[in-house]
PDB file of C-alpha atoms in Angstrom:
ATOM      1  CA  MET A   1     -47.548 -16.323 -10.162  1.00  0.00           C
ATOM      2  CA  ILE A   2     -46.292 -13.278 -10.859  1.00  0.00           C
ATOM      3  CA  LYS A   3     -47.490 -11.352  -8.065  1.00  0.00           C
ATOM      4  CA  TYR A   4     -44.877 -13.978  -6.262  1.00  0.00           C
ATOM      5  CA  ILE A   5     -41.952 -13.606  -8.808  1.00  0.00           C
ATOM      6  CA  LYS A   6     -42.266  -9.616  -8.099  1.00  0.00           C
ATOM      7  CA  LEU A   7     -42.378 -10.264  -4.614  1.00  0.00           C
ATOM      8  CA  LEU A   8     -39.100 -12.330  -4.941  1.00  0.00           C
ATOM      9  CA  VAL A   9     -37.315 -10.136  -7.346  1.00  0.00           C
ATOM     10  CA  LEU A  10     -38.293  -6.901  -4.159  1.00  0.00           C
ATOM     11  CA  PHE A  11     -36.800  -9.704  -1.144  1.00  0.00           C
ATOM     12  CA  LEU A  12     -33.931 -10.767  -2.646  1.00  0.00           C
ATOM     13  CA  LEU A  13     -32.972  -6.849  -3.485  1.00  0.00           C
ATOM     14  CA  LEU A  14     -33.627  -5.418  -0.511  1.00  0.00           C
ATOM     15  CA  LEU A  15     -32.279  -8.701   1.392  1.00  0.00           C
ATOM     16  CA  VAL A  16     -29.183  -6.919  -1.046  1.00  0.00           C
ATOM     17  CA  CYS A  17     -29.842  -4.138   0.530  1.00  0.00           C
ATOM     18  CA  THR A  18     -30.292  -3.273   4.232  1.00  0.00           C
ATOM     19  CA  SER A  19     -26.989  -6.056   3.839  1.00  0.00           C
ATOM     20  CA  GLY A  20     -23.991  -5.294   6.106  1.00  0.00           C
ATOM     21  CA  CYS A  21     -22.177  -6.125   3.613  1.00  0.00           C
ATOM     22  CA  LYS A  22     -18.496  -4.618   3.524  1.00  0.00           C
ATOM     23  CA  ASP A  23     -15.020  -4.722   1.344  1.00  0.00           C
ATOM     24  CA  LYS A  24     -12.573  -5.798   2.896  1.00  0.00           C
ATOM     25  CA  GLU A  25      -9.780  -3.488   4.045  1.00  0.00           C
ATOM     26  CA  LYS A  26      -6.904  -3.964   2.092  1.00  0.00           C
ATOM     27  CA  PRO A  27      -3.082  -2.425   3.339  1.00  0.00           C
ATOM     28  CA  GLY A  28      -1.515   0.229   1.244  1.00  0.00           C
ATOM     29  CA  ILE A  29       1.554   2.556   0.707  1.00  0.00           C
ATOM     30  CA  LEU A  30       1.633   6.601   1.999  1.00  0.00           C
ATOM     31  CA  PHE A  31       3.660   8.535   0.271  1.00  0.00           C
ATOM     32  CA  SER A  32       4.198  12.264   1.874  1.00  0.00           C
ATOM     33  CA  LYS A  33       7.325  15.005   1.469  1.00  0.00           C
ATOM     34  CA  GLU A  34       7.484  16.305   5.258  1.00  0.00           C
ATOM     35  CA  PRO A  35       7.319  13.430   8.377  1.00  0.00           C
ATOM     36  CA  ILE A  36       4.028  11.614   8.641  1.00  0.00           C
ATOM     37  CA  THR A  37       1.768  12.334  11.609  1.00  0.00           C
ATOM     38  CA  ILE A  38      -1.835  12.200  12.479  1.00  0.00           C
ATOM     39  CA  HIS A  39      -2.627  15.735  11.695  1.00  0.00           C
ATOM     40  CA  ASN A  40      -1.635  14.708   8.108  1.00  0.00           C
ATOM     41  CA  VAL A  41      -2.021  11.689   6.547  1.00  0.00           C
ATOM     42  CA  MET A  42      -4.431  13.039   4.862  1.00  0.00           C
ATOM     43  CA  ASN A  43      -1.369  15.509   2.992  1.00  0.00           C
ATOM     44  CA  ALA A  44      -0.088  12.721   1.353  1.00  0.00           C
ATOM     45  CA  SER A  45       1.514  13.124  -1.768  1.00  0.00           C
ATOM     46  CA  ARG A  46       3.131  10.325  -5.130  1.00  0.00           C
ATOM     47  CA  ASN A  47       5.154  13.649  -6.905  1.00  0.00           C
ATOM     48  CA  PHE A  48       7.925  14.918  -5.891  1.00  0.00           C
ATOM     49  CA  GLU A  49      12.057  16.035  -6.520  1.00  0.00           C
ATOM     50  CA  VAL A  50      15.627  15.044  -6.940  1.00  0.00           C
ATOM     51  CA  GLY A  51      16.630  14.770  -3.353  1.00  0.00           C
ATOM     52  CA  GLN A  52      13.491  15.128  -1.389  1.00  0.00           C
ATOM     53  CA  LYS A  53      13.405  13.568   1.352  1.00  0.00           C
ATOM     54  CA  ILE A  54      10.532  10.702   0.516  1.00  0.00           C
ATOM     55  CA  TYR A  55       8.190  10.048   3.995  1.00  0.00           C
ATOM     56  CA  TYR A  56       5.821   6.324   3.490  1.00  0.00           C
ATOM     57  CA  LEU A  57       3.862   4.687   5.759  1.00  0.00           C
ATOM     58  CA  PHE A  58       2.547   1.144   5.424  1.00  0.00           C
ATOM     59  CA  TYR A  59      -0.577   0.197   7.261  1.00  0.00           C
ATOM     60  CA  THR A  60      -3.009  -3.549   7.479  1.00  0.00           C
ATOM     61  CA  PRO A  61      -5.496  -4.229   9.100  1.00  0.00           C
ATOM     62  CA  ASP A  62      -4.071  -7.262  10.111  1.00  0.00           C
ATOM     63  CA  LYS A  63      -1.991  -8.246  12.607  1.00  0.00           C
ATOM     64  CA  ILE A  64       1.782  -8.618  10.670  1.00  0.00           C
ATOM     65  CA  LYS A  65       2.487 -12.442  11.591  1.00  0.00           C
ATOM     66  CA  SER A  66       6.045 -12.537  10.342  1.00  0.00           C
ATOM     67  CA  GLU A  67       9.279 -10.997  12.698  1.00  0.00           C
ATOM     68  CA  PHE A  68      10.084  -9.136   9.294  1.00  0.00           C
ATOM     69  CA  ILE A  69       9.324  -6.698   6.360  1.00  0.00           C
ATOM     70  CA  ARG A  70      10.428  -6.835   3.580  1.00  0.00           C
ATOM     71  CA  VAL A  71      10.621  -2.493   1.482  1.00  0.00           C
ATOM     72  CA  GLN A  72      11.492  -2.605  -1.898  1.00  0.00           C
ATOM     73  CA  VAL A  73      11.329   0.371  -4.402  1.00  0.00           C
ATOM     74  CA  PHE A  74      11.955  -0.514  -8.384  1.00  0.00           C
ATOM     75  CA  LYS A  75      12.596   1.820 -11.352  1.00  0.00           C
ATOM     76  CA  ALA A  76      10.434   1.259 -14.231  1.00  0.00           C
ATOM     77  CA  GLY A  77      12.017   1.969 -17.689  1.00  0.00           C
ATOM     78  CA  ASP A  78      10.647   3.537 -20.009  1.00  0.00           C
ATOM     79  CA  ASN A  79      13.758   2.931 -22.918  1.00  0.00           C
ATOM     80  CA  VAL A  80      13.346  -0.384 -23.056  1.00  0.00           C
ATOM     81  CA  PRO A  81      11.580  -3.228 -24.680  1.00  0.00           C
ATOM     82  CA  ARG A  82      10.439  -5.191 -21.789  1.00  0.00           C
ATOM     83  CA  GLY A  83       9.789  -4.810 -18.767  1.00  0.00           C
ATOM     84  CA  GLY A  84      12.064  -2.337 -18.280  1.00  0.00           C
ATOM     85  CA  TYR A  85      12.079  -2.945 -14.081  1.00  0.00           C
ATOM     86  CA  SER A  86      15.209  -2.362 -12.056  1.00  0.00           C
ATOM     87  CA  ILE A  87      14.806  -2.932  -8.718  1.00  0.00           C
ATOM     88  CA  VAL A  88      17.225   0.040  -6.413  1.00  0.00           C
ATOM     89  CA  TRP A  89      17.064  -0.572  -3.080  1.00  0.00           C
ATOM     90  CA  THR A  90      15.258  -3.173  -1.184  1.00  0.00           C
ATOM     91  CA  GLY A  91      15.809  -3.245   3.406  1.00  0.00           C
ATOM     92  CA  ASP A  92      14.321  -5.726   6.009  1.00  0.00           C
ATOM     93  CA  TYR A  93      13.552  -4.145   8.664  1.00  0.00           C
ATOM     94  CA  ARG A  94      11.953  -6.178  11.782  1.00  0.00           C
ATOM     95  CA  ILE A  95       8.807  -5.124  12.592  1.00  0.00           C
ATOM     96  CA  MET A  96       7.710  -4.085  16.500  1.00  0.00           C
ATOM     97  CA  LYS A  97       5.328  -5.412  18.581  1.00  0.00           C
ATOM     98  CA  GLN A  98       4.343  -1.791  19.270  1.00  0.00           C
ATOM     99  CA  ASN A  99       3.039  -0.910  16.514  1.00  0.00           C
ATOM    100  CA  MET A 100       1.514  -4.743  14.533  1.00  0.00           C
ATOM    101  CA  TYR A 101      -0.363  -2.647  11.496  1.00  0.00           C
ATOM    102  CA  TYR A 102       2.166  -0.303  10.889  1.00  0.00           C
ATOM    103  CA  TYR A 103       5.707   1.336   9.261  1.00  0.00           C
ATOM    104  CA  TYR A 104       7.220   4.089   8.582  1.00  0.00           C
ATOM    105  CA  ASN A 105      10.677   5.366   7.305  1.00  0.00           C
ATOM    106  CA  ASN A 106      11.706   7.620   5.029  1.00  0.00           C
ATOM    107  CA  PHE A 107      14.721   7.771   1.504  1.00  0.00           C
ATOM    108  CA  VAL A 108      16.077   9.373  -0.703  1.00  0.00           C
ATOM    109  CA  LEU A 109      16.211   8.797  -4.173  1.00  0.00           C
ATOM    110  CA  HIS A 110      18.940  10.424  -7.015  1.00  0.00           C
ATOM    111  CA  SER A 111      18.061   9.798 -10.114  1.00  0.00           C
ATOM    112  CA  ALA A 112      14.169  11.478 -11.865  1.00  0.00           C
ATOM    113  CA  GLY A 113      11.554   8.710 -12.901  1.00  0.00           C
ATOM    114  CA  ARG A 114       8.280   6.381 -12.289  1.00  0.00           C
ATOM    115  CA  TYR A 115       9.370   4.377  -9.476  1.00  0.00           C
ATOM    116  CA  VAL A 116       6.976   1.163  -7.344  1.00  0.00           C
ATOM    117  CA  MET A 117       7.543   1.058  -3.682  1.00  0.00           C
ATOM    118  CA  GLN A 118       6.463  -2.720  -2.220  1.00  0.00           C
ATOM    119  CA  VAL A 119       6.295  -4.440   0.611  1.00  0.00           C
ATOM    120  CA  PHE A 120       6.405  -8.233   1.566  1.00  0.00           C
ATOM    121  CA  ASP A 121       6.064 -10.616   4.215  1.00  0.00           C
ATOM    122  CA  VAL A 122       9.263 -11.343   4.382  1.00  0.00           C
ATOM    123  CA  ASP A 123       8.265 -15.117   4.353  1.00  0.00           C
ATOM    124  CA  ASN A 124       6.436 -15.181   1.625  1.00  0.00           C
ATOM    125  CA  LEU A 125       7.990 -12.591  -0.991  1.00  0.00           C
ATOM    126  CA  GLY A 126       6.536 -14.458  -3.648  1.00  0.00           C
ATOM    127  CA  GLN A 127       3.129 -11.439  -2.833  1.00  0.00           C
ATOM    128  CA  PRO A 128       3.990  -7.973  -1.791  1.00  0.00           C
ATOM    129  CA  LEU A 129       1.188  -7.455   1.217  1.00  0.00           C
ATOM    130  CA  ALA A 130       1.023  -4.146  -0.925  1.00  0.00           C
ATOM    131  CA  TRP A 131       2.119  -1.538  -3.200  1.00  0.00           C
ATOM    132  CA  ASN A 132       1.431   2.153  -4.703  1.00  0.00           C
ATOM    133  CA  PHE A 133       3.760   4.156  -7.213  1.00  0.00           C
ATOM    134  CA  PHE A 134       5.363   7.502  -7.029  1.00  0.00           C
ATOM    135  CA  TYR A 135       7.508   9.956  -9.857  1.00  0.00           C
ATOM    136  CA  VAL A 136      10.684  11.803  -9.502  1.00  0.00           C
ATOM    137  CA  LYS A 137      11.141  14.813 -11.056  1.00  0.00           C
TER     138      LYS A 137
END
């Protein structure tokens, strides 16, 4: 009986180890100090200077179904007792049919601090498609 239990456990272990399961790819946001191209996409950065252009790339493995996305940047404050988040910049952008899996653009911030960028589908503003943080010094 114990021999069959060991054989069953070994079979289940092999089944789990050899199955082709992979994690679902998730949407994301990359930041860079220079325009993002296929040649420098691996040179992402999270640290920027005040007044410097911040280039970003939003990407998703699934096709963006909506015609517009909303990009929002908010600042995390340290001196506020509750929350301490303030929206700094928001923009709605049209997704073109030739790039339904990504969107890229840039912006400039003139105040140092910790920031978070979120990208939303305008049809569902309650749940961001992706978010990422960065610093301006």
